PDB file of C-alpha atoms in Angstrom:
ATOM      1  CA  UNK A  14      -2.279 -13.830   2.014  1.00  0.00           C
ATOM      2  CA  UNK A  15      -3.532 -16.418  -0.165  1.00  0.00           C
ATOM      3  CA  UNK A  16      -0.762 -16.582  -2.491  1.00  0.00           C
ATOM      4  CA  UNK A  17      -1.902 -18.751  -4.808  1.00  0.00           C
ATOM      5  CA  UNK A  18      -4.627 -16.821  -5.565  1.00  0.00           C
ATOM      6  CA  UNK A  19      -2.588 -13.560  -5.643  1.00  0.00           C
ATOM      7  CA  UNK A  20      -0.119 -14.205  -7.809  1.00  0.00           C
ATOM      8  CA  UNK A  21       2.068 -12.132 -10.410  1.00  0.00           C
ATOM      9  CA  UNK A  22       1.109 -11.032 -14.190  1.00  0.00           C
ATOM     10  CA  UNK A  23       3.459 -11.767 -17.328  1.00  0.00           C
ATOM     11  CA  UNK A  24       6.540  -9.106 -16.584  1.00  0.00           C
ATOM     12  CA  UNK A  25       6.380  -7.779 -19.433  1.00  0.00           C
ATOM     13  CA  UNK A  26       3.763  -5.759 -21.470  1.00  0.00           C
ATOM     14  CA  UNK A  27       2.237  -4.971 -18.836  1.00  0.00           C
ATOM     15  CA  UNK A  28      -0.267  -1.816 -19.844  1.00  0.00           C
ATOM     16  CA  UNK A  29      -1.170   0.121 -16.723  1.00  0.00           C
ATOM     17  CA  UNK A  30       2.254   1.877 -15.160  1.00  0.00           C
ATOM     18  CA  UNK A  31       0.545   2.823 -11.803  1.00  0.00           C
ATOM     19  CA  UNK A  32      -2.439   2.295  -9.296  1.00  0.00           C
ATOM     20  CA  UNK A  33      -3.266   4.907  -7.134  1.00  0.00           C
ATOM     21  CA  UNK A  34      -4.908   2.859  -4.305  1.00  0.00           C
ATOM     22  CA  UNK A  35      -7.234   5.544  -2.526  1.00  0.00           C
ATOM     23  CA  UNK A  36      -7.709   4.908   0.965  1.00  0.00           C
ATOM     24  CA  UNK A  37      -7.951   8.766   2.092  1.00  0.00           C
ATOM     25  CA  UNK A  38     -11.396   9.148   3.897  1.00  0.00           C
ATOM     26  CA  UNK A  39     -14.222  10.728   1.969  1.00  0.00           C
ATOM     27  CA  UNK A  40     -14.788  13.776   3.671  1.00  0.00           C
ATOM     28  CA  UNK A  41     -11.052  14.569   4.568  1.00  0.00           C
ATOM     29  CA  UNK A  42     -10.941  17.704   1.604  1.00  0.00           C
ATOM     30  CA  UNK A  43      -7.371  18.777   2.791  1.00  0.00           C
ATOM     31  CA  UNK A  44      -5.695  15.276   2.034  1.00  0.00           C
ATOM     32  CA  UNK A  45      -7.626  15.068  -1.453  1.00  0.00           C
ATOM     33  CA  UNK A  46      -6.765  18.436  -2.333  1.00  0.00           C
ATOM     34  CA  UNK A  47      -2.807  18.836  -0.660  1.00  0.00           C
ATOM     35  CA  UNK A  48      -1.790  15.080  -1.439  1.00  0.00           C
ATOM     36  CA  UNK A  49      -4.097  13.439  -4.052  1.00  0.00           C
ATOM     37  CA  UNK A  50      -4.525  15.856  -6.371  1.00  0.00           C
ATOM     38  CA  UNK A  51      -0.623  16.927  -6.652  1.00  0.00           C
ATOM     39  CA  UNK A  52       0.426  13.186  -6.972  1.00  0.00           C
ATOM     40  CA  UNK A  53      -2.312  12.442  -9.631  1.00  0.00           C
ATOM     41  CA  UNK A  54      -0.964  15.877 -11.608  1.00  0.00           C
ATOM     42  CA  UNK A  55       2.443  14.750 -11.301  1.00  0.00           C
ATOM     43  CA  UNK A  56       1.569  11.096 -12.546  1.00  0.00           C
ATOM     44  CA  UNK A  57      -0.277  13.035 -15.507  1.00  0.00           C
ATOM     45  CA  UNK A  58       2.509  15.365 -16.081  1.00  0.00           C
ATOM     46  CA  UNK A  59       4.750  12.254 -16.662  1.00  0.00           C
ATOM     47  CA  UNK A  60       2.577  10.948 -19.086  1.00  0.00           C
ATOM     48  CA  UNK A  61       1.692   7.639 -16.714  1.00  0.00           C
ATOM     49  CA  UNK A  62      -0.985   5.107 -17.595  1.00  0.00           C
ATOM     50  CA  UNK A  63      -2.404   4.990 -13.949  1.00  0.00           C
ATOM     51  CA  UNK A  64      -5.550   3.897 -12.147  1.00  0.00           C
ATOM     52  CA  UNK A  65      -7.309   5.012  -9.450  1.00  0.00           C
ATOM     53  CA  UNK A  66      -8.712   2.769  -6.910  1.00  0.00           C
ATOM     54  CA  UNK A  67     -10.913   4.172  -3.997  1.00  0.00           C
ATOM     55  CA  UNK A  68     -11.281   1.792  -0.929  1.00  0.00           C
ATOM     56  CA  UNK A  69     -14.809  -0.114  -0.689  1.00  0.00           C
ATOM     57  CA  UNK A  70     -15.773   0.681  -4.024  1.00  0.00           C
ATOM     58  CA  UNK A  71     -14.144  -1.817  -6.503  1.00  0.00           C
ATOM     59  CA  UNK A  72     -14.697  -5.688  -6.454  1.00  0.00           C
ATOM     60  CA  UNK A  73     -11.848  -7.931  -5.203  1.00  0.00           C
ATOM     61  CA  UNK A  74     -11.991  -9.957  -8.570  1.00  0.00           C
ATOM     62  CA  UNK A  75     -11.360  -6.512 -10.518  1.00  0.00           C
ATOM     63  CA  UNK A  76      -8.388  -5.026  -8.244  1.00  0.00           C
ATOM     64  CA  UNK A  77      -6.273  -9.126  -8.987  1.00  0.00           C
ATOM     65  CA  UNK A  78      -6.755  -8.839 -12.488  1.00  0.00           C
ATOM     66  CA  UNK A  79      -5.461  -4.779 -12.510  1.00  0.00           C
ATOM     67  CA  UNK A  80      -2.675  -6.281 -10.256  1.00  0.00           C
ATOM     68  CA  UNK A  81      -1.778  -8.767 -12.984  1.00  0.00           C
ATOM     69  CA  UNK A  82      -1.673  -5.772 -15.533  1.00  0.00           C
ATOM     70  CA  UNK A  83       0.142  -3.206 -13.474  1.00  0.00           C
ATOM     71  CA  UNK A  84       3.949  -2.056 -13.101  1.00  0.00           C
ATOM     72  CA  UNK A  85       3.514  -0.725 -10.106  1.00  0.00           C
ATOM     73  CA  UNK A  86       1.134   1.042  -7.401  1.00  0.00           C
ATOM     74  CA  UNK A  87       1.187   3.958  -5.255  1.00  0.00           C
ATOM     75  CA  UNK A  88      -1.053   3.233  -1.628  1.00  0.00           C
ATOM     76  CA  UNK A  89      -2.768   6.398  -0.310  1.00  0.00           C
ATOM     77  CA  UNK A  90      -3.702   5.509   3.662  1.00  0.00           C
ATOM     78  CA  UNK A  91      -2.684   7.039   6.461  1.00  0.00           C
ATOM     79  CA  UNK A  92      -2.944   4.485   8.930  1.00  0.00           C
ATOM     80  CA  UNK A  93      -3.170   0.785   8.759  1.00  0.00           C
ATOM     81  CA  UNK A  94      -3.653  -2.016  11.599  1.00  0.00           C
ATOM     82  CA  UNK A  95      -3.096  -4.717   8.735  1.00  0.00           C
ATOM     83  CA  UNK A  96      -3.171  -3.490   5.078  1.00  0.00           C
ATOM     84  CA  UNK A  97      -4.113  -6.551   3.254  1.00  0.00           C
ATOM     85  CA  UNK A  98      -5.094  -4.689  -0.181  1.00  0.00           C
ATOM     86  CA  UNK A  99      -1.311  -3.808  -0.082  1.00  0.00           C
ATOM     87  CA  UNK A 100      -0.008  -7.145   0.961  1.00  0.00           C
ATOM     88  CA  UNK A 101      -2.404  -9.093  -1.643  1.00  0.00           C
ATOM     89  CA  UNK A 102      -0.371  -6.245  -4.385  1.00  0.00           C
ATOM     90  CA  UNK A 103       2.846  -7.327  -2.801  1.00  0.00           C
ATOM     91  CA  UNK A 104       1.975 -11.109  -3.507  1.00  0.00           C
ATOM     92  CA  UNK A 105       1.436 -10.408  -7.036  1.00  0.00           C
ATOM     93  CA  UNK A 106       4.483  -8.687  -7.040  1.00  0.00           C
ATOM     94  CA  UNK A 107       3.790  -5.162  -7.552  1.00  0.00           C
ATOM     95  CA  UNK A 108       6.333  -2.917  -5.750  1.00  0.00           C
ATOM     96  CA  UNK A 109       4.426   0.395  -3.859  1.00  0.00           C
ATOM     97  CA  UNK A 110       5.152   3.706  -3.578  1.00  0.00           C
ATOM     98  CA  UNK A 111       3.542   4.280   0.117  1.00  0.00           C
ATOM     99  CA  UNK A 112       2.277   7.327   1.735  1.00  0.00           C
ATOM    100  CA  UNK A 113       3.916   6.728   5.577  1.00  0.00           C
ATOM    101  CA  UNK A 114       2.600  10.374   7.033  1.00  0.00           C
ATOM    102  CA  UNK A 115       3.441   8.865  10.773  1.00  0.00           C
ATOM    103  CA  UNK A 116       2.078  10.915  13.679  1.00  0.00           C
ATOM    104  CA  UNK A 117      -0.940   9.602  15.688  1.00  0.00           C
ATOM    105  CA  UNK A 118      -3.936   7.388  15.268  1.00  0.00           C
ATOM    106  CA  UNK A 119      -6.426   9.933  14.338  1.00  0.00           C
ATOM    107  CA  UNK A 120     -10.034   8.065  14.493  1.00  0.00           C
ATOM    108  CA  UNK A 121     -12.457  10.623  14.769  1.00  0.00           C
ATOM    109  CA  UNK A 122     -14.671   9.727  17.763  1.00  0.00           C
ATOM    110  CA  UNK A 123     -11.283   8.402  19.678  1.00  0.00           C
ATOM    111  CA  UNK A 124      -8.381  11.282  18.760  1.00  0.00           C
ATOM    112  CA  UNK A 125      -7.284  13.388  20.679  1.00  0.00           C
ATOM    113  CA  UNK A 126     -10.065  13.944  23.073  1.00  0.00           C
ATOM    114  CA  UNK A 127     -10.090  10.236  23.931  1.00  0.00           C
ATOM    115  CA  UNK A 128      -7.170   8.279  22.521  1.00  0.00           C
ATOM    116  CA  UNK A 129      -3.796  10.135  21.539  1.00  0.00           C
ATOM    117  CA  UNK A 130      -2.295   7.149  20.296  1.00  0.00           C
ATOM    118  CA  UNK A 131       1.763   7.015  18.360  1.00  0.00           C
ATOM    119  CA  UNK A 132       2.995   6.168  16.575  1.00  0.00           C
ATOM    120  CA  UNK A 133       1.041   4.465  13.877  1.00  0.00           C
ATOM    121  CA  UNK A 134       2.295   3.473  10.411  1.00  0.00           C
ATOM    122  CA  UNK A 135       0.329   3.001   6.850  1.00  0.00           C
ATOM    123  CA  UNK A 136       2.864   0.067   6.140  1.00  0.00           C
ATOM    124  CA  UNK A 137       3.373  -2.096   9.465  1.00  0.00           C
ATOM    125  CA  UNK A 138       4.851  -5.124   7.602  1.00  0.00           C
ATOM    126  CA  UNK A 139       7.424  -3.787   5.139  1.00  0.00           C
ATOM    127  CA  UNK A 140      10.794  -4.130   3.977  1.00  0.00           C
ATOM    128  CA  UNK A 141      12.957  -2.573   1.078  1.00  0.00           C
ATOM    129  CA  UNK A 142      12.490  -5.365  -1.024  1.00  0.00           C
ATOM    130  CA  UNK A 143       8.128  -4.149  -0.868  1.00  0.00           C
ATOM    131  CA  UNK A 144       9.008  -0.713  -2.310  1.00  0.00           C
ATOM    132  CA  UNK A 145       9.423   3.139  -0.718  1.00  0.00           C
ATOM    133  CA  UNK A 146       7.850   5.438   1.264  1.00  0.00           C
ATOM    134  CA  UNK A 147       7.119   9.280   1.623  1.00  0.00           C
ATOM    135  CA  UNK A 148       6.195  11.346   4.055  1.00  0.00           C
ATOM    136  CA  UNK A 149       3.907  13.683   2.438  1.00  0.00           C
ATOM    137  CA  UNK A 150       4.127  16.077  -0.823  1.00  0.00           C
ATOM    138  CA  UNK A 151       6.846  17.664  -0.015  1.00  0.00           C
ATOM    139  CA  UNK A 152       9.083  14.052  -0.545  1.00  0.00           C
ATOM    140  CA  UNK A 153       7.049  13.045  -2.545  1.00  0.00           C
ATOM    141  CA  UNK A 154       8.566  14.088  -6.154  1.00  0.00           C
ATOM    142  CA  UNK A 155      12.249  12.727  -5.042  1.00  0.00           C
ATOM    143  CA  UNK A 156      11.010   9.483  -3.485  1.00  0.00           C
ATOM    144  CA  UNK A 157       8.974   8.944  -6.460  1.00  0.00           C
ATOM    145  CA  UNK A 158      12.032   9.661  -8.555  1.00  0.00           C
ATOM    146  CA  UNK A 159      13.846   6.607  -6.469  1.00  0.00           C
ATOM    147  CA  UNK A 160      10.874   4.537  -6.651  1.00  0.00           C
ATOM    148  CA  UNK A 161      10.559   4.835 -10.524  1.00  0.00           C
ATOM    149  CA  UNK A 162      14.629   4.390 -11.113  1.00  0.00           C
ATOM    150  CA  UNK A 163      14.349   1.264  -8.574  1.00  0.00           C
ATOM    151  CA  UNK A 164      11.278   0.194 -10.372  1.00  0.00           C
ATOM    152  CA  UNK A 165      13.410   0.235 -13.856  1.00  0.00           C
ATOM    153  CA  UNK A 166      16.577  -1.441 -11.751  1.00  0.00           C
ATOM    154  CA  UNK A 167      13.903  -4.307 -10.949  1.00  0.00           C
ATOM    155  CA  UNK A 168      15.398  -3.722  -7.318  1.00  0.00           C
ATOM    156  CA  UNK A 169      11.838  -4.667  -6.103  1.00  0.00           C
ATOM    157  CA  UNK A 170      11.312  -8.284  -4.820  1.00  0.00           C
ATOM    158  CA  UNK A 171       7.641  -7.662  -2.444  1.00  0.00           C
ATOM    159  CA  UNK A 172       6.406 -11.331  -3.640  1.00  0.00           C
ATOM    160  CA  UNK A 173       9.507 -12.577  -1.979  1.00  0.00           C
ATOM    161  CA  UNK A 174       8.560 -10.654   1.312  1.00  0.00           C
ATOM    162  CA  UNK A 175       5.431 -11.959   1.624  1.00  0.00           C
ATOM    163  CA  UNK A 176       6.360 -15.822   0.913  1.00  0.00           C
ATOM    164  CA  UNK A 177       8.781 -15.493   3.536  1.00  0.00           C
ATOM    165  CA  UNK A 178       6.426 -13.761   5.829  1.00  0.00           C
ATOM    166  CA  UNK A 179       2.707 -13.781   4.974  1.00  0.00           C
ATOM    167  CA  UNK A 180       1.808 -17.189   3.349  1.00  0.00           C
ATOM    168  CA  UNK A 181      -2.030 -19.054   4.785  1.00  0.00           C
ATOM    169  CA  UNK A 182       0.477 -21.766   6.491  1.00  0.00           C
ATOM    170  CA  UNK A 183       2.857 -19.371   8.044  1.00  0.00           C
ATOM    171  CA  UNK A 184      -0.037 -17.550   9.576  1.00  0.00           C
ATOM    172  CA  UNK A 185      -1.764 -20.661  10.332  1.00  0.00           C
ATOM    173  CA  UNK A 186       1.530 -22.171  12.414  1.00  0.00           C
ATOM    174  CA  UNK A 187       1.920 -18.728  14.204  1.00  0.00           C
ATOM    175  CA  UNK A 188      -1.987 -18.398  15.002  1.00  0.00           C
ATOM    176  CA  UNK A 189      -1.455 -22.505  16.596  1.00  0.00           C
ATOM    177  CA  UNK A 190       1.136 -20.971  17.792  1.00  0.00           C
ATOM    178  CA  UNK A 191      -0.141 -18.404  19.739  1.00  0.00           C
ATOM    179  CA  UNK A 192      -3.283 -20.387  20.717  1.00  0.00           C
ATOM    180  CA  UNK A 193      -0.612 -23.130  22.265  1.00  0.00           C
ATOM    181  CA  UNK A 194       1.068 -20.017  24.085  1.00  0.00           C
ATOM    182  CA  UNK A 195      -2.434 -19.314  26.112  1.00  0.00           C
ATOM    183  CA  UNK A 196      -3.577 -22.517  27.620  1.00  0.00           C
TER     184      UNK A 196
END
């Protein structure tokens, strides 16, 4: 993660309380309707100042500057190999309320009738200074409930995470690293 480039707002003021990062695929109905809809009527409920983001249709330069404006953000994926939209958030020091369903790798032309892979996470690289995690709606309300009292705490430190694990020379050395490794 270029951390210079992602890098946190002004802490306070800060006008937009959540962003619902959408990663749920287009045509998956039962996810949008079950999940998605149920966390976006609770965030409404609550009175939040939130902002949906869907996945491939908003413009890096767009989802920084939101970053810079935002409290928090809540990511909706259910699988991740890397997650870089989150870790780019955690750089600029945005705490997340994660979906973390578990289970397996369900790619539609691999699972199950080729690949029954598990288990797979929506958060690989994480600790509890990056935020908290639910399993699905039914957690949802009392992890958000943590996540929102943690939030206030300022118990969050994700920027910290990532400068200890994700910075452009830390990846470079391990990448050398590896490259060394296979001569």
């Amino acid at each position: 993660v270029d951390t210079n480039l992602w890098t946190p707002g002004a802490r306070k003021n800060k006008p937009i309380d959540i962003i619902l990062y959408d990663k749920l695929k287009k045509n998956d109905e039962h996810h949008r309707k079950e999940l998605l809809s149920p966390i976006l009527k609770e965030l409404q409920r609550r009175g939040l100042n939130i902002v949906v983001l869907q996945y491939g249709f908003y413009r890096e330069t767009r989802f920084r500057a939101l970053l810079k404006k935002t409290k928090a953000a809540i990511f909706l994926s259910e699988h991740e190999t890397q997650g870089l939209a989150r870790l780019q958030a955690h750089s600029a020091d945005v705490p997340v309320l994660a979906w973390e369903p578990g289970g397996f790798w369900k790619h539609p032309a691999y699972y199950p009738h080729k690949v029954r892979f598990s288990p797979v996470s929506s958060v690989p690289d994480w600790d509890d200074r990056c935020g908290v995690k639910f399993k699905g709606i039914d957690d949802f309300h009392e992890r958000l409930e943590e996540f929102l009292d943690a939030l206030g705490r300022k118990r969050f430190a994700p920027r910290e995470y990532i400068l200890e694990n994700f910075t452009l020379e830390k990846s470079a050395r391990e990448y050398v690293k590896i490259a060394n490794e296979l001569r």
